[in-house]
Short mmCIF file of C-alpha atoms in Angstrom, two decimals:
data_model
loop_
_atom_site.label_atom_id
_atom_site.label_comp_id
_atom_site.label_asym_id
_atom_site.label_seq_id
_atom_site.Cartn_x
_atom_site.Cartn_y
_atom_site.Cartn_z
CA MET R 26 -2.87 11.06 26.83
CA ARG R 27 -0.54 8.11 27.43
CA ASP R 28 2.67 7.95 29.37
CA ALA R 29 5.94 6.54 28.01
CA ASP R 30 5.28 3.10 29.51
CA THR R 31 1.95 2.62 27.77
CA PRO R 32 2.12 1.11 24.28
CA PRO R 33 0.23 2.92 21.54
CA GLN R 34 -3.30 1.72 21.12
CA GLU R 35 -4.07 -0.46 18.15
CA PRO R 36 -6.69 0.93 15.76
CA ALA R 37 -9.79 -1.11 15.04
CA ASP R 38 -8.63 -4.30 13.39
CA ARG R 39 -10.09 -5.17 10.01
CA LEU R 40 -8.16 -8.43 9.69
CA ASP R 41 -10.90 -10.41 11.44
CA ALA R 42 -12.42 -11.08 8.02
CA ARG R 43 -9.20 -12.74 6.81
CA THR R 44 -11.06 -15.98 6.08
CA GLU R 45 -12.36 -14.15 3.02
CA PHE R 46 -8.83 -13.39 1.79
CA THR R 47 -7.23 -15.35 -1.00
CA PRO R 48 -3.72 -16.68 -0.26
CA ARG R 49 -2.26 -13.82 -2.32
CA GLN R 50 -4.26 -11.21 -0.42
CA GLN R 51 -3.25 -12.72 2.91
CA ALA R 52 0.36 -12.78 1.74
CA ALA R 53 0.16 -9.07 0.96
CA VAL R 54 -1.11 -8.38 4.49
CA ILE R 55 1.71 -10.47 6.00
CA ARG R 56 4.36 -8.81 3.82
CA THR R 57 3.09 -5.33 4.72
CA ALA R 58 3.08 -6.14 8.44
CA ALA R 59 6.59 -7.66 8.25
CA ALA R 60 7.86 -4.58 6.42
CA GLU R 61 6.48 -2.42 9.23
CA VAL R 62 8.31 -4.52 11.83
CA HIS R 63 11.52 -4.17 9.81
CA GLN R 64 11.03 -0.41 9.52
CA ARG R 65 10.44 -0.03 13.27
CA VAL R 66 13.51 -2.12 14.06
CA GLN R 67 15.61 0.00 11.67
CA GLU R 68 14.31 3.18 13.32
CA TRP R 69 15.24 1.83 16.74
CA ARG R 70 18.69 0.71 15.57
CA HIS R 71 19.41 4.22 14.29
CA SER R 72 18.03 5.96 17.39
CA PRO R 73 20.04 7.26 20.35
CA GLY R 74 18.37 4.59 22.51
CA TRP R 75 20.02 1.73 20.62
CA HIS R 76 22.54 -0.26 22.64
CA ASP R 77 24.70 -2.64 20.63
CA THR R 78 24.37 -5.54 23.06
CA PRO R 79 24.60 -9.16 21.91
CA THR R 80 20.84 -9.57 22.46
CA ASN R 81 19.93 -6.48 20.43
CA ALA R 82 22.40 -7.43 17.67
CA TYR R 83 20.88 -10.91 17.52
CA ARG R 84 17.32 -9.58 17.40
CA TYR R 85 18.26 -7.12 14.67
CA GLN R 86 19.97 -9.84 12.61
CA ALA R 87 17.00 -12.20 13.09
CA THR R 88 14.76 -9.45 11.71
CA VAL R 89 16.93 -8.87 8.66
CA VAL R 90 17.19 -12.59 7.91
CA ALA R 91 13.44 -13.22 8.36
CA VAL R 92 12.46 -10.32 6.10
CA ALA R 93 14.96 -11.45 3.44
CA ALA R 94 13.57 -14.98 3.61
CA LEU R 95 10.04 -13.64 3.26
CA ASP R 96 11.03 -11.47 0.29
CA ALA R 97 12.59 -14.50 -1.43
CA LEU R 98 9.36 -16.49 -1.35
CA PRO R 99 7.03 -16.39 -4.36
CA GLU R 100 3.44 -15.28 -4.12
CA PRO R 101 1.41 -18.17 -2.73
CA ALA R 102 -1.41 -19.69 -4.72
CA THR R 103 -2.49 -22.13 -2.00
CA ASP R 104 -2.95 -22.14 1.76
CA GLN R 105 -0.04 -24.57 2.00
CA ALA R 106 2.24 -22.11 0.21
CA LEU R 107 0.93 -19.35 2.47
CA SER R 108 2.13 -21.30 5.49
CA GLY R 109 5.67 -20.93 4.12
CA LEU R 110 5.34 -17.16 4.53
CA VAL R 111 4.18 -17.59 8.11
CA ASP R 112 7.16 -19.86 8.78
CA ALA R 113 9.50 -17.22 7.35
CA VAL R 114 8.29 -14.54 9.77
CA ARG R 115 8.02 -16.79 12.81
CA PRO R 116 11.39 -15.53 14.19
CA LEU R 117 9.95 -12.01 14.29
CA LEU R 118 7.02 -13.22 16.34
CA ALA R 119 9.37 -14.98 18.77
CA GLU R 120 12.10 -12.36 19.14
CA TRP R 121 10.23 -9.10 19.55
CA ARG R 122 8.39 -9.10 22.84
CA PRO R 123 9.77 -5.92 24.41
CA SER R 124 8.56 -4.78 27.77
CA ARG R 125 10.46 -1.53 27.90
CA PRO R 126 9.12 1.89 26.87
CA GLY R 127 10.31 3.87 23.92
CA PRO R 128 11.02 2.67 20.39
CA GLU R 129 10.74 -0.99 21.38
CA GLN R 130 7.05 -0.44 22.12
CA GLN R 131 6.57 0.59 18.50
CA ILE R 132 8.21 -2.67 17.46
CA PHE R 133 5.91 -4.58 19.79
CA VAL R 134 2.81 -2.99 18.25
CA ALA R 135 4.08 -3.81 14.73
CA VAL R 136 4.77 -7.42 15.77
CA GLU R 137 1.26 -7.70 17.16
CA ARG R 138 -0.09 -6.58 13.78
CA LEU R 139 2.09 -9.21 12.10
CA HIS R 140 0.85 -11.85 14.52
CA LYS R 141 -2.76 -10.99 13.67
CA ALA R 142 -1.95 -11.02 9.95
CA CYS R 143 -0.53 -14.52 10.28
CA GLY R 144 -3.65 -15.75 12.05
#
């Protein structure tokens, strides 16, 4: 059993074989991971623990903008085009490094999955 300060444990990662993925397959993994980050951020924003501070508002807006930018990109056919998807989600990787317990830990775990998906 874990206490509130311990982040949830990550299941066995199957993304280590990502070198075998086509750019479209890798894009699907990135999009799925980014959607999970967005979902976790939305859950936190609508929870009683949300505090509408300038920092939280900025992090929330950065998430919305990054996910919208990702959604606007076409499916990549090349590794170069795939790097555009990684660039689109880079703000998520930079902004969400919570150290506090609670819903932010769920965001942290989702961001770690996104980081692994991006390679």
